[in-house]
XYZ file of C-alpha atoms in Angstrom:
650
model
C 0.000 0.000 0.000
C 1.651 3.759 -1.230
C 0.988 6.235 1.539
C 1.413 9.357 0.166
C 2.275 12.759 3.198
C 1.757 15.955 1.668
C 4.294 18.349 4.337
C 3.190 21.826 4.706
C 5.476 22.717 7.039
C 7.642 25.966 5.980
C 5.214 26.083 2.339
C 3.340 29.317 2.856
C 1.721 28.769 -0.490
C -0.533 25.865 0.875
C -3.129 28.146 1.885
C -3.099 29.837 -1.688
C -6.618 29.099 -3.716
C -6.220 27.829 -7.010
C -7.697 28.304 -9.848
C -11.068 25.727 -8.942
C -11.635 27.359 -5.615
C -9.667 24.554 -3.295
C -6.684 25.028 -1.349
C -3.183 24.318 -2.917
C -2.415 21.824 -0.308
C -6.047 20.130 -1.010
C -5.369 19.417 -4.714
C -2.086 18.671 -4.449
C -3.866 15.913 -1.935
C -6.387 15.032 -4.416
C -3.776 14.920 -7.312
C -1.966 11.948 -5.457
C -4.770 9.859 -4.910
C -5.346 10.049 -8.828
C -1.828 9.464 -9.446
C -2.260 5.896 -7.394
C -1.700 6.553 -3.662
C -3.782 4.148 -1.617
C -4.025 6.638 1.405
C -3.085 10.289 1.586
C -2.300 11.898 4.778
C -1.443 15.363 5.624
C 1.792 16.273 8.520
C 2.086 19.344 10.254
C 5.579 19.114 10.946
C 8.621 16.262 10.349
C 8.283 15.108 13.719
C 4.624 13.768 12.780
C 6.135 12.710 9.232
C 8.595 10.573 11.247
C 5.871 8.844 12.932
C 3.728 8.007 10.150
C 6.594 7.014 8.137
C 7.313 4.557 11.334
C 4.344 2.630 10.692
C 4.381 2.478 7.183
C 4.266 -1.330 5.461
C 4.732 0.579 1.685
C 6.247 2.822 -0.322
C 5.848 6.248 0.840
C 5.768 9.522 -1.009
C 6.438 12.744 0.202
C 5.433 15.977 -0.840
C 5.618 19.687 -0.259
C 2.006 21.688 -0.162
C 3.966 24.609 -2.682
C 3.966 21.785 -5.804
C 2.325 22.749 -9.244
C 1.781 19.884 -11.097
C 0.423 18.038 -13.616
C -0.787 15.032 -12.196
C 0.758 12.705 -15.092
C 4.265 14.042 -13.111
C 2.918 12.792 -9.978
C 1.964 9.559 -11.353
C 5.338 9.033 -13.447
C 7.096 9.742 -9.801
C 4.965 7.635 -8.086
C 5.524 4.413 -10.595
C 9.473 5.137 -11.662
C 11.194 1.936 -12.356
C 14.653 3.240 -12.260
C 14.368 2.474 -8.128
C 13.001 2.068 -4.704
C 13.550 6.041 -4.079
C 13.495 8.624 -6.328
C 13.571 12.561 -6.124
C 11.779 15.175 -8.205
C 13.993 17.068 -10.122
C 13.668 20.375 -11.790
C 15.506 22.906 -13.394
C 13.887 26.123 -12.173
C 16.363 28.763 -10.924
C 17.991 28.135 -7.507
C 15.918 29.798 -4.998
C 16.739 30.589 -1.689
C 15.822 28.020 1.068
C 15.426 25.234 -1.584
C 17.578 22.863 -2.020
C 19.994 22.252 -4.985
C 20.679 18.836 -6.660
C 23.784 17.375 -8.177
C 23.007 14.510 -10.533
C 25.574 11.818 -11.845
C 23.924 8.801 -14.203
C 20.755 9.665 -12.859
C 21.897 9.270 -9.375
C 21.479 12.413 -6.521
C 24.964 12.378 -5.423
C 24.775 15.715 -3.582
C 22.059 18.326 -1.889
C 21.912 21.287 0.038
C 20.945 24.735 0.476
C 23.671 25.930 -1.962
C 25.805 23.985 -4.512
C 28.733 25.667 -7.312
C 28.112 22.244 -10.157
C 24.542 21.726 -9.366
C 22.073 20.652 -11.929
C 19.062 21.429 -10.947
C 16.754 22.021 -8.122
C 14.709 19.348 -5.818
C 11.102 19.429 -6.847
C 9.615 18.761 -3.625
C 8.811 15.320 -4.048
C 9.836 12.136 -3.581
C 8.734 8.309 -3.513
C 10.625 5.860 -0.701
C 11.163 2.301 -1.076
C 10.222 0.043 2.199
C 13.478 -0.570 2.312
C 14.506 3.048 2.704
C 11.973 4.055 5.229
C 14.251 3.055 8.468
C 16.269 6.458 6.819
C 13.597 8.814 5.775
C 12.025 8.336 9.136
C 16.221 9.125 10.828
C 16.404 12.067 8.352
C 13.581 13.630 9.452
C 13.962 13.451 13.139
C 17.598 14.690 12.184
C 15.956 17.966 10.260
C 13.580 18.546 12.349
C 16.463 19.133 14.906
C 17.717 21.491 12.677
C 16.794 25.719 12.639
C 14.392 25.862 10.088
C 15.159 27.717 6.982
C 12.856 26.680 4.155
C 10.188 24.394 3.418
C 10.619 21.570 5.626
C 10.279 19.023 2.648
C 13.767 20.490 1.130
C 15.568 19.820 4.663
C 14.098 16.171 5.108
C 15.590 15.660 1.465
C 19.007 16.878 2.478
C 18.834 15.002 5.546
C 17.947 11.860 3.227
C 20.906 12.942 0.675
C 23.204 13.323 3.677
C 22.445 9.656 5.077
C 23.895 8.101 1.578
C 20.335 6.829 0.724
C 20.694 5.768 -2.834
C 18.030 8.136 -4.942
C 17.549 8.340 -8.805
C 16.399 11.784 -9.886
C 13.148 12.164 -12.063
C 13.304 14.921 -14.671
C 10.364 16.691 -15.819
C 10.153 16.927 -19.717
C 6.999 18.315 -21.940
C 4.698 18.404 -18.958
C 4.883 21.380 -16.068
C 5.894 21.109 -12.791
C 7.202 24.315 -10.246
C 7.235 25.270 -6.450
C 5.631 28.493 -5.993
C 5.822 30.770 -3.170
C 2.858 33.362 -3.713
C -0.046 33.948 -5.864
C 1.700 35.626 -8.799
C 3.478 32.061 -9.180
C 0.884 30.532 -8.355
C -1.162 31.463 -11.289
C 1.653 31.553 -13.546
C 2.206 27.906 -13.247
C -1.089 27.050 -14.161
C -1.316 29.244 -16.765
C 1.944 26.660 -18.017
C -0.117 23.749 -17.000
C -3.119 24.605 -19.435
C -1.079 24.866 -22.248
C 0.063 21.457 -22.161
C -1.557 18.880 -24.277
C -1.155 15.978 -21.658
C -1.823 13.098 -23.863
C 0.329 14.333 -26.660
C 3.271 14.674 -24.318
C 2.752 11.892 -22.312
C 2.856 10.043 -26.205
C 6.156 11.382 -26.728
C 7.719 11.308 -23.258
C 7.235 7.423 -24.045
C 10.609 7.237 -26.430
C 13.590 7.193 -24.589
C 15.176 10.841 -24.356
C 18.431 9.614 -25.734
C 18.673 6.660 -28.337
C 21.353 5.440 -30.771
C 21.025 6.823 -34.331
C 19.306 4.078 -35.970
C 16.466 3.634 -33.397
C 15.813 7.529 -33.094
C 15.242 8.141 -37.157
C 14.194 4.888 -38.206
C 12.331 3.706 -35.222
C 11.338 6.571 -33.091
C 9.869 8.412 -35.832
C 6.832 6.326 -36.143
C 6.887 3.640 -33.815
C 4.729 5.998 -30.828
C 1.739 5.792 -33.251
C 2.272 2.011 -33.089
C 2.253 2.000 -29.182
C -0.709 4.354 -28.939
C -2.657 1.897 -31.061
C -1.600 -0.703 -29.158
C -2.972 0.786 -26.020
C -6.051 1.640 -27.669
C -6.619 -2.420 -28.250
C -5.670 -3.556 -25.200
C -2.412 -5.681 -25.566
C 0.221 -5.211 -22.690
C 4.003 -4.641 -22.981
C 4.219 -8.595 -22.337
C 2.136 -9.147 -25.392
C 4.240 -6.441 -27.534
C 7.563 -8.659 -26.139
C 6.173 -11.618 -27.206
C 4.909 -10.488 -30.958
C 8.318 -9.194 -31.273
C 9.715 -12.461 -30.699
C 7.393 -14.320 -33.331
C 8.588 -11.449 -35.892
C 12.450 -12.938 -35.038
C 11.981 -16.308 -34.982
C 9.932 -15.628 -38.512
C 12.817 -13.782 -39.743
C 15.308 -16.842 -38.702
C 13.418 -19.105 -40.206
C 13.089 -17.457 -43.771
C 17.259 -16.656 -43.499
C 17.726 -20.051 -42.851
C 15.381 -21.226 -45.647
C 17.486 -18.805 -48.220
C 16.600 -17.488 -51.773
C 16.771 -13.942 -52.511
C 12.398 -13.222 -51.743
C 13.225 -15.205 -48.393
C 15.931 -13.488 -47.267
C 14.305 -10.074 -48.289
C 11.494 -10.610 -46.145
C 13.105 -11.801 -43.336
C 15.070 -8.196 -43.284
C 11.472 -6.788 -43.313
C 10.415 -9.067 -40.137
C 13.588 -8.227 -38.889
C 12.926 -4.421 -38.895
C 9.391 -4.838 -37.671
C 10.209 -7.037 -34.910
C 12.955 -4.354 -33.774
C 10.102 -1.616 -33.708
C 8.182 -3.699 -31.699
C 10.902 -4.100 -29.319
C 10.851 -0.558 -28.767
C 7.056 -0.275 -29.128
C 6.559 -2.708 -25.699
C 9.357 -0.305 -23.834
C 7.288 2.726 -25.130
C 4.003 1.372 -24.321
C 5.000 0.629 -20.440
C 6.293 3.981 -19.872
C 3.080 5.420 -21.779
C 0.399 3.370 -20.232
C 2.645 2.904 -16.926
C 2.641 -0.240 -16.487
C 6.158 -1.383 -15.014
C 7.127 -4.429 -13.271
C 10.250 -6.648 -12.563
C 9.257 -9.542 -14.330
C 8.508 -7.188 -17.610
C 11.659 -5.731 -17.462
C 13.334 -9.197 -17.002
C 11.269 -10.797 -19.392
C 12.556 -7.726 -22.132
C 16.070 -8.138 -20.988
C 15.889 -12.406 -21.816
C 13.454 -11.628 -24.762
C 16.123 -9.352 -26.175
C 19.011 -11.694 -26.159
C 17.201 -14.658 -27.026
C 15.906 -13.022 -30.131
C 19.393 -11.784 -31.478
C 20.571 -15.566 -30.974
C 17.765 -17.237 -32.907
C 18.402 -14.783 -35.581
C 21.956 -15.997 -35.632
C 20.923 -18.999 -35.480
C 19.075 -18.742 -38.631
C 21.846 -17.253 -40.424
C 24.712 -20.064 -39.386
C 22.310 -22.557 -41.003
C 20.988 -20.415 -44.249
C 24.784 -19.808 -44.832
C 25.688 -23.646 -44.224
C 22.439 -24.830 -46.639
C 24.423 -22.317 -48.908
C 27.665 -24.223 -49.098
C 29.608 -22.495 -46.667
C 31.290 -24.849 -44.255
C 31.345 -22.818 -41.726
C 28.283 -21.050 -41.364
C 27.643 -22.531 -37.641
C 31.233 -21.586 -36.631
C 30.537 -18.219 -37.091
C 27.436 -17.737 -35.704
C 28.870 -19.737 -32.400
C 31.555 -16.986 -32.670
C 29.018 -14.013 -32.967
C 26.841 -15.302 -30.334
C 30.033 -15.857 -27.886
C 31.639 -12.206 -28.627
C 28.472 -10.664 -27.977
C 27.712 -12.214 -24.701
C 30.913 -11.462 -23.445
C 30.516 -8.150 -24.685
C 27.463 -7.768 -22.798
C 29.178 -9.303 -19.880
C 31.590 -6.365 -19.804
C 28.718 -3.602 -20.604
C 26.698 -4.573 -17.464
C 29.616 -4.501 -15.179
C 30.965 -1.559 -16.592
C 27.837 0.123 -16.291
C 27.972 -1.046 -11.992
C 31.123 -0.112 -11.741
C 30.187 3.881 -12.770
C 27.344 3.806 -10.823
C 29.026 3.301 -7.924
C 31.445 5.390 -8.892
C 28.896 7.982 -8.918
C 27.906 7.274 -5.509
C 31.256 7.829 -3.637
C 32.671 11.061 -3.274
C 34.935 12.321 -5.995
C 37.893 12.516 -3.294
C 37.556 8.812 -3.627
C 37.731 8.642 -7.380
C 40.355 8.880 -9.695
C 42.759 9.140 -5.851
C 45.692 9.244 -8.628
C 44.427 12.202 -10.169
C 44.886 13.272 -13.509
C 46.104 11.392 -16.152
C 45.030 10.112 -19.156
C 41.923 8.669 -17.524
C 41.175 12.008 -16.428
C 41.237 13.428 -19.794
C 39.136 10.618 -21.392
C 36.301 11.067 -18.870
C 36.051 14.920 -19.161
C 36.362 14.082 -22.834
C 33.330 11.326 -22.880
C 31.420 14.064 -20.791
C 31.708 16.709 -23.170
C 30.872 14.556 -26.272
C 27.239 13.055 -24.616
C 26.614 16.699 -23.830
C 26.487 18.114 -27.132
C 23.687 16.444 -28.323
C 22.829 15.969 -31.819
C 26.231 16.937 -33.288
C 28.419 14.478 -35.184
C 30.918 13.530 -32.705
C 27.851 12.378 -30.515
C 26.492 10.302 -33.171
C 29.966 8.321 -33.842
C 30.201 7.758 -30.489
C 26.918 6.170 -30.208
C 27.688 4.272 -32.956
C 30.750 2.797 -32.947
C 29.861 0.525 -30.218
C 27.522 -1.277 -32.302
C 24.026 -0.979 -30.385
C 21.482 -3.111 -30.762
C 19.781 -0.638 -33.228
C 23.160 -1.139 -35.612
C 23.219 -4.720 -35.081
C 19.874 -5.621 -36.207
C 19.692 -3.065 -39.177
C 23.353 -4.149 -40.385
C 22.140 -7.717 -40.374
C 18.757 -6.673 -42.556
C 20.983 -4.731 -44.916
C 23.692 -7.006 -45.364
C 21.071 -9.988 -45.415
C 18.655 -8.894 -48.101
C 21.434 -7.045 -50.036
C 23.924 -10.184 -50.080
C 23.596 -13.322 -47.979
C 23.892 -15.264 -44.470
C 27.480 -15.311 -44.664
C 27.991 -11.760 -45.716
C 25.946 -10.734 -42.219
C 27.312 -12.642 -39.882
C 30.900 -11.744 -41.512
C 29.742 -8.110 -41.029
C 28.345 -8.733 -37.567
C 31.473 -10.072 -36.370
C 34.031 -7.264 -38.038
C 32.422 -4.814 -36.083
C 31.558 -6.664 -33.300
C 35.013 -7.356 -32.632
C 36.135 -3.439 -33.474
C 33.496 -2.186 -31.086
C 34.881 -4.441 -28.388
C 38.462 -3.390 -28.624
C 37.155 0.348 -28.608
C 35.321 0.210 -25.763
C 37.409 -2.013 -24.062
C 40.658 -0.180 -24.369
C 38.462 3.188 -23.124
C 37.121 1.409 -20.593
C 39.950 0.060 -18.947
C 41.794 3.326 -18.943
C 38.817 4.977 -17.291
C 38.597 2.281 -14.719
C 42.096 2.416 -13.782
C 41.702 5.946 -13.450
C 38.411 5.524 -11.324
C 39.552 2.566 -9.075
C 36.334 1.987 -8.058
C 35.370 -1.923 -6.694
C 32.363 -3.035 -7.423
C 32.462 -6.999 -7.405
C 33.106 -6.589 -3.842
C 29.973 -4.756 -3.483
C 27.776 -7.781 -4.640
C 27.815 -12.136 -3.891
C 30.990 -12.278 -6.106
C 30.509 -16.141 -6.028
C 26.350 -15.615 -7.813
C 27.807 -13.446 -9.970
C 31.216 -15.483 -10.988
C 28.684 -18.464 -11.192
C 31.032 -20.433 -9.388
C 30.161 -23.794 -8.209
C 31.224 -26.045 -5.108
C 34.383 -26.819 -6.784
C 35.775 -23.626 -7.147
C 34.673 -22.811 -3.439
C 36.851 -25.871 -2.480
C 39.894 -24.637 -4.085
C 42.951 -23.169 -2.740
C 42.999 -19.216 -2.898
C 46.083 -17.899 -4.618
C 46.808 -14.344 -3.489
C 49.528 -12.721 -5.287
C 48.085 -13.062 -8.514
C 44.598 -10.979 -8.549
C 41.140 -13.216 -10.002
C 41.414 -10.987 -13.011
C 44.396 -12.573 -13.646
C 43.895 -16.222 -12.861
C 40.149 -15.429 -15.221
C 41.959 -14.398 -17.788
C 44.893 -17.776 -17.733
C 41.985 -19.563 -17.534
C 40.425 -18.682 -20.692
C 43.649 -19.603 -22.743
C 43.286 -23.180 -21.773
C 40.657 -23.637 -23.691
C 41.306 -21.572 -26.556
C 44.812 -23.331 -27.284
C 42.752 -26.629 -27.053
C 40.183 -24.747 -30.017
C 42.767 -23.441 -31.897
C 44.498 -26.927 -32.422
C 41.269 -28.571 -32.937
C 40.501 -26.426 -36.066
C 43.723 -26.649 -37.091
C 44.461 -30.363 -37.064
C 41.074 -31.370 -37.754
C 41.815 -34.803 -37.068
C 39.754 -35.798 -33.846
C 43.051 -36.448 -32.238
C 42.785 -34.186 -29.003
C 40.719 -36.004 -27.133
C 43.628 -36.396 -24.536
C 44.460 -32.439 -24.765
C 41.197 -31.751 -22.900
C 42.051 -32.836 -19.199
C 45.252 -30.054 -19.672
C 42.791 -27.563 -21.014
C 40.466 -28.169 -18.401
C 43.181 -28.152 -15.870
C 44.034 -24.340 -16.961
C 40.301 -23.260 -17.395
C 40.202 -24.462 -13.725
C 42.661 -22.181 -12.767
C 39.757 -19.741 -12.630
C 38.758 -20.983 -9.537
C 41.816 -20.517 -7.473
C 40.675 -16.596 -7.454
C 37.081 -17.417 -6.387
C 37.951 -16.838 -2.447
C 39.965 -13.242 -3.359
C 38.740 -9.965 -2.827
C 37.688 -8.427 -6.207
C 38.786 -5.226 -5.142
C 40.862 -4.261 -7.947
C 40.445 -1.738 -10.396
C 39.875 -3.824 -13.473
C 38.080 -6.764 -11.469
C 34.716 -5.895 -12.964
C 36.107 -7.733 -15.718
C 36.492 -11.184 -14.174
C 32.782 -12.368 -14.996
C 33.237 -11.738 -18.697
C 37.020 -13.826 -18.329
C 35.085 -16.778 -16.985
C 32.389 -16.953 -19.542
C 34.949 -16.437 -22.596
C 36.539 -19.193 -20.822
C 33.268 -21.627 -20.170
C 32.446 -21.000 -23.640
C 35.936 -21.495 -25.011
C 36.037 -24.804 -23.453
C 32.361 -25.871 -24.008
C 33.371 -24.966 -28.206
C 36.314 -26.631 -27.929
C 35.305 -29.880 -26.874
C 32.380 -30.048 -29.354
C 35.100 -29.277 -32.256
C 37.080 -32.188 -30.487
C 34.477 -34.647 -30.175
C 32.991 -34.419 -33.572
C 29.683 -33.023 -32.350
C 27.407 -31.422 -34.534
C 27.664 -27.506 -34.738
C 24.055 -26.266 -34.546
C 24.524 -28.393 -31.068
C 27.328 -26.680 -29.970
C 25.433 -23.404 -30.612
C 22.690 -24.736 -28.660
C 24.278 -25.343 -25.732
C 26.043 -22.339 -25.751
C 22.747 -20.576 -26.333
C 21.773 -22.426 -23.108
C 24.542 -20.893 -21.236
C 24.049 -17.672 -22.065
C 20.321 -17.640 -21.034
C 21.462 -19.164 -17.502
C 24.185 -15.877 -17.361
C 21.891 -13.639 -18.601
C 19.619 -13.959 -15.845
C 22.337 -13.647 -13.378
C 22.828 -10.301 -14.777
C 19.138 -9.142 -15.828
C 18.436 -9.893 -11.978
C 21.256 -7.502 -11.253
C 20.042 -4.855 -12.835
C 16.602 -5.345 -11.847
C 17.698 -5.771 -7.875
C 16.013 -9.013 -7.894
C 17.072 -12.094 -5.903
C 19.343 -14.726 -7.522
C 17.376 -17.755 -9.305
C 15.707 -19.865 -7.122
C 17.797 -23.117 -8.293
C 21.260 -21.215 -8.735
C 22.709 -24.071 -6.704
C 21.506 -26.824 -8.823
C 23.583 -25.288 -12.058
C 26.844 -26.817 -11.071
C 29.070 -23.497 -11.785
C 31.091 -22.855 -14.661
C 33.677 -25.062 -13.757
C 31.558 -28.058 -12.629
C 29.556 -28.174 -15.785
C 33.108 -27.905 -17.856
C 34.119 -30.988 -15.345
C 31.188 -33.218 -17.548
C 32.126 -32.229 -20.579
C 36.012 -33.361 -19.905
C 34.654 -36.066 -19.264
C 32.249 -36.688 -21.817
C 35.161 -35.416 -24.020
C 37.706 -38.518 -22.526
C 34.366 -41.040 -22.630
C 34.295 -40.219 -26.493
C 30.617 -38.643 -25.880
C 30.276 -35.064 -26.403
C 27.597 -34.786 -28.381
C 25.513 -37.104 -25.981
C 27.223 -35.226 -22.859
C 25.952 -32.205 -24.610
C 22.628 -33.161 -25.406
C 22.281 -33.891 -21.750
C 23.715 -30.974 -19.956
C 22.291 -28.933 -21.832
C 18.394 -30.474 -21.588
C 19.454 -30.400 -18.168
C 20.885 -26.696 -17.778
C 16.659 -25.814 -19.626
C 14.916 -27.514 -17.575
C 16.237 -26.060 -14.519
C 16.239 -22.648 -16.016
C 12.611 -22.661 -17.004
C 12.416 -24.289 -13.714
C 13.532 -21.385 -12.096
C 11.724 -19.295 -14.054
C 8.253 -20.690 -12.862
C 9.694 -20.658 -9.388
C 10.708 -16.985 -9.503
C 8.093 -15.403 -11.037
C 4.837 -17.676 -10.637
C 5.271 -19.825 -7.727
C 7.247 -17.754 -5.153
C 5.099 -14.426 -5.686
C 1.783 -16.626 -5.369
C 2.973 -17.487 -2.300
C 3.958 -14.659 -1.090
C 0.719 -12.875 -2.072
C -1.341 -15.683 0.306
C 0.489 -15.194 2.948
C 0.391 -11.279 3.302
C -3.456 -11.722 2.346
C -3.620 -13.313 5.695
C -5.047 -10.918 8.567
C -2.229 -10.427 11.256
C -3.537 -12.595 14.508
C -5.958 -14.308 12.365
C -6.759 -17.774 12.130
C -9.104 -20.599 11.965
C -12.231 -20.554 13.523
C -11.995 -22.509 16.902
């Protein structure tokens, strides 16, 4: 239940009428319960806020009595995915008494009464996870210790800022929202509120603010009258995801199936099932309707998607002739999970680096890292111009990837695309790799330390069992281990001959070396690498042995494809602060499942130890699936449904 406290303390525009007769604090009141609050209470001062706050079982949201709004702002603050707790932000001149914000990666790292790099101003209002509320109930008593020298809302938020509470900062775009202070303001801001067409902006607030190239003139364009017909009908975000995923599969099929019409309008499928990718995003945020398991389900939709489409092109390229048309979409589909790998850790690792205080970042200071960062600043501030553009680019989005791929398919053929997917697949990854690593020297900033470095390692209870060796870091030891197995692949493909059976207990032996860092501290400035290491090295091995034992490509892809579901949803979970899988335990680990194959490998069975690992490695992810996102919330649901000191009848 949302509890929404609209704080009048220090807000002498409460009182003000507005323009329908009612108070300002009344329809601000009003305005909440439309925007979704279950209960709306009113606090004279922060020492009542503090109490209701104490017995609080939801989300609360907090609000000044001085706020001009429309109520679509209120409502996108109240239903924000990006977190538990979130801030309004504005950027209305500084105004003595309120309180300043300064922003990094949508994160308030800083506020208070006066800042020099602010940028922008607290809005005077503010949702609070449950798990926050033990804070915003401290921060209040603490501010309401304090002299008084504003609206009381702006100190409670400093007081919040102050404790370290992690809070993502809402923006306000197209719509209106102000703090006023008298009746001049007062009836300025709602003269900005009636010029507003709310729908119309509430359409367009539904793309993302800042997209790559491809998606924002070839997508964006047109795809909001898509998701406003869409609502119109009925159908869900879930229902977008999944007609998006027919569209891929679709498209597969007709690559692999060849012939020029075929592969022509598989590119179209292609396209369309990209705009519906953005479509279910944009219908969410229009119709705002967010929740974990739809951001999950996007995150494993995506991935799965861009695989099956690979899929399709390894065998239309094979039908074609080409020997190797499964080796290189095993090779595209590896590089690009490990280059997601390394974008979701990177992406932690500035986050946090957001969070600490800048005496703590970059301690070196200077340098070349230094320069790069101001320099990556500048360029994603001048929006629009060239430089931004390239930079967007070059990293090869998922916009670029699926648009190069219905170019180069329909234009040429299977092999062509993956050929092309791969070139700049690989060029992207040095790029950004080489920038990254400079910057995250420069940063120093842990962040595997921060998390269960064993969920998100996948280790297994073989690698918990092994001896720690401390002088050489587990970026290191990740990184040996992944040559292991790509000596043993390199000499497969090479000699050709099946005789390497024997070679795979040596290359397992040095993918195992993995697991001598899995008891270190991951404190080390590149460690947010080490993750990425160990799947190039599972899936190194994994490819290896099926070259090795003579099994059949298409299922060596699959059971890579299985792998990268299972670490996908290790790292969709992280970025959706959800729990790890329900049967984590039962995967073996990286190194445990490479165990089986060795063996499988020295038993002259791959493709059956394959076959069976990876029905296995399914099952228990669908398993967990159910478990996660069925069963467990079910459950859950019953058991809060249950009146406190209620029972059965006697």
């Amino acid at each position: 239940m949302t509890l929404a406290i609209v704080l009048a303390a220090g807000a002498p525009a409460a009182g003000l009428p507005t323009g329908a007769g009612e108070s300002l604090a009344d329809r601000l009141a009003a305005q909440w319960r439309r925007a979704g609050a279950d209960e709306v209470r009113a606090a004279a001062d922060l020492d009542e806020l503090a109490a209701l706050v104490g017995a609080a079982t939801g989300p609360v949201i907090v609000s000044g009595a001085d706020l001009v709004a429309h109520t679509a702002v209120l409502k996108h603050l109240a239903t924000s995915p990006v977190g538990p707790t979130v801030a309004l932000v504005l950027t209305d001149p500084p105004v003595p008494g309120r309180t300043a914000v300064r922003e990094e990666r949508g994160q308030v790292v800083e506020a208070g009464p006066e800042l020099a790099d602010a940028t922008g101003v607290f809005g005077g209002a503010l949702r609070v996870g449950v798990e926050d509320l033990p804070a915003l109930a401290a921060a209040a008593r603490a501010a309401a210790a304090r002299p008084a020298t504003g609206p009381a809302v702006d100190g409670l938020f400093a007081a919040l800022t102050a404790l370290g509470t992690l809070t993502f900062a809402h923006r306000v775009r197209l719509l209106v929202a102000h703090r006023v202070g008298d009746a001049a303001g007062l009836h300025a801001a709602e003269a900005a509120l009636a010029g507003v067409d709310e729908d119309k902006a509430e359409l367009r607030l539904s793309v993302k603010e800042r997209d790559d190239f491809f998606t924002t003139y070839f997508v964006s364009t047109w795809s909001p009258y898509v998701t406003k017909a869409a609502a119109r009908i009925g159908l869900g975000p879930t229902a977008v995801t999944m007609l998006s995923v027919l569209l891929a599969v679709a498209a597969a099929v007709l690559f692999a199936v060849g012939g020029r019409p075929a592969l022509v309008s598989g590119a179209v499928l292609l396209y369309l099932g990209f705009v519906l990718d953005c479509v279910d995003g944009q219908l969410a945020r229009y119709t705002r309707h967010f929740s974990a398991w739809g951001g999950w389900l996007d995150t494993m939709a995506d991935r799965a998607k861009e695989y099956v489409v690979y899929a399709g092109l390894g065998y239309g390229a094979t039908h074609a002739g080409f020997r190797y048309g499964w080796a290189l979409a095993i090779a595209a589909m590896t590089l690009q999970t490990v280059r997601h790998m390394t974008d979701t850790w990177y992406g932690v690792l500035h986050d946090e680096a957001a969070r600490r205080p800048k005496t703590s970042v970059g301690a070196g200071g200077g340098g070349i890292g230094d320069r790069l960062n101001a320099a990556s600043t500048r360029v994603q501030a001048d929006t629009g111009s060239v430089s931004y553009w390239l930079k967007r680019t070059v990293v090869f989005p998922i916009g670029e990837r699926w648009a190069l791929i219905a170019l180069t398919v329909a234009l040429f053929n299977p092999l062509v695309s993956l050929v092309a997917v791969l070139v700049w697949g690989t060029l992207a990854f040095a790029y950004t790799g080489a920038l990254r690593t400079l910057r995250a020297r420069w940063m120093w900033v842990p962040v595997l330390d921060t998390v269960d470095a064993t969920l998100h390692r996948d280790d297994g209870p073989l690698a918990a069992r092994l001896p720690v060796v401390r002088p050489m870091g587990p970026l290191t030891l990740a990184v040996l281990a992944a040559l292991g197995p790509a000596a043993l692949l390199v000499a497969a493909l090479l000699t050709d001959d099946g005789g390497l059976r024997w070679w795979v207990p040596a290359a397992l032996l040095v993918l195992l070396v993995g697991g001598l860092g899995a008891g270190a501290a991951h404190n080390g400035p590149l460690d947010w690498l080490v993750p990425a290491a160990l799947r190039a090295g599972e899936y190194l091995f994994a490819i290896a042995v099926g070259v090795v034992g003579g099994a059949p490509a298409w299922l060596v892809f699959a059971y890579v494809l299985v792998l990268t579901l299972h670490h996908y949803d290790l790292t969709a979970r992280l970025e959706k602060r959800q729990a790890a899988p329900p049967l984590h335990r039962w995967t073996l680990g990286w190194e445990g499942r490479s165990v089986l194959l060795a063996l499988a490998a020295i038993a002259g069975i791959v493709s059956i130890g394959l076959a069976t690992l990876g029905t296995y490695l399914l099952v228990g992810f669908v398993a967990s699936v159910v478990l996660a996102w069925v069963v467990l919330p079910a459950r859950a649901a019953r058991v809060t449904a249950v009146p406190v000191g209620g029972g059965s009848p006697g």
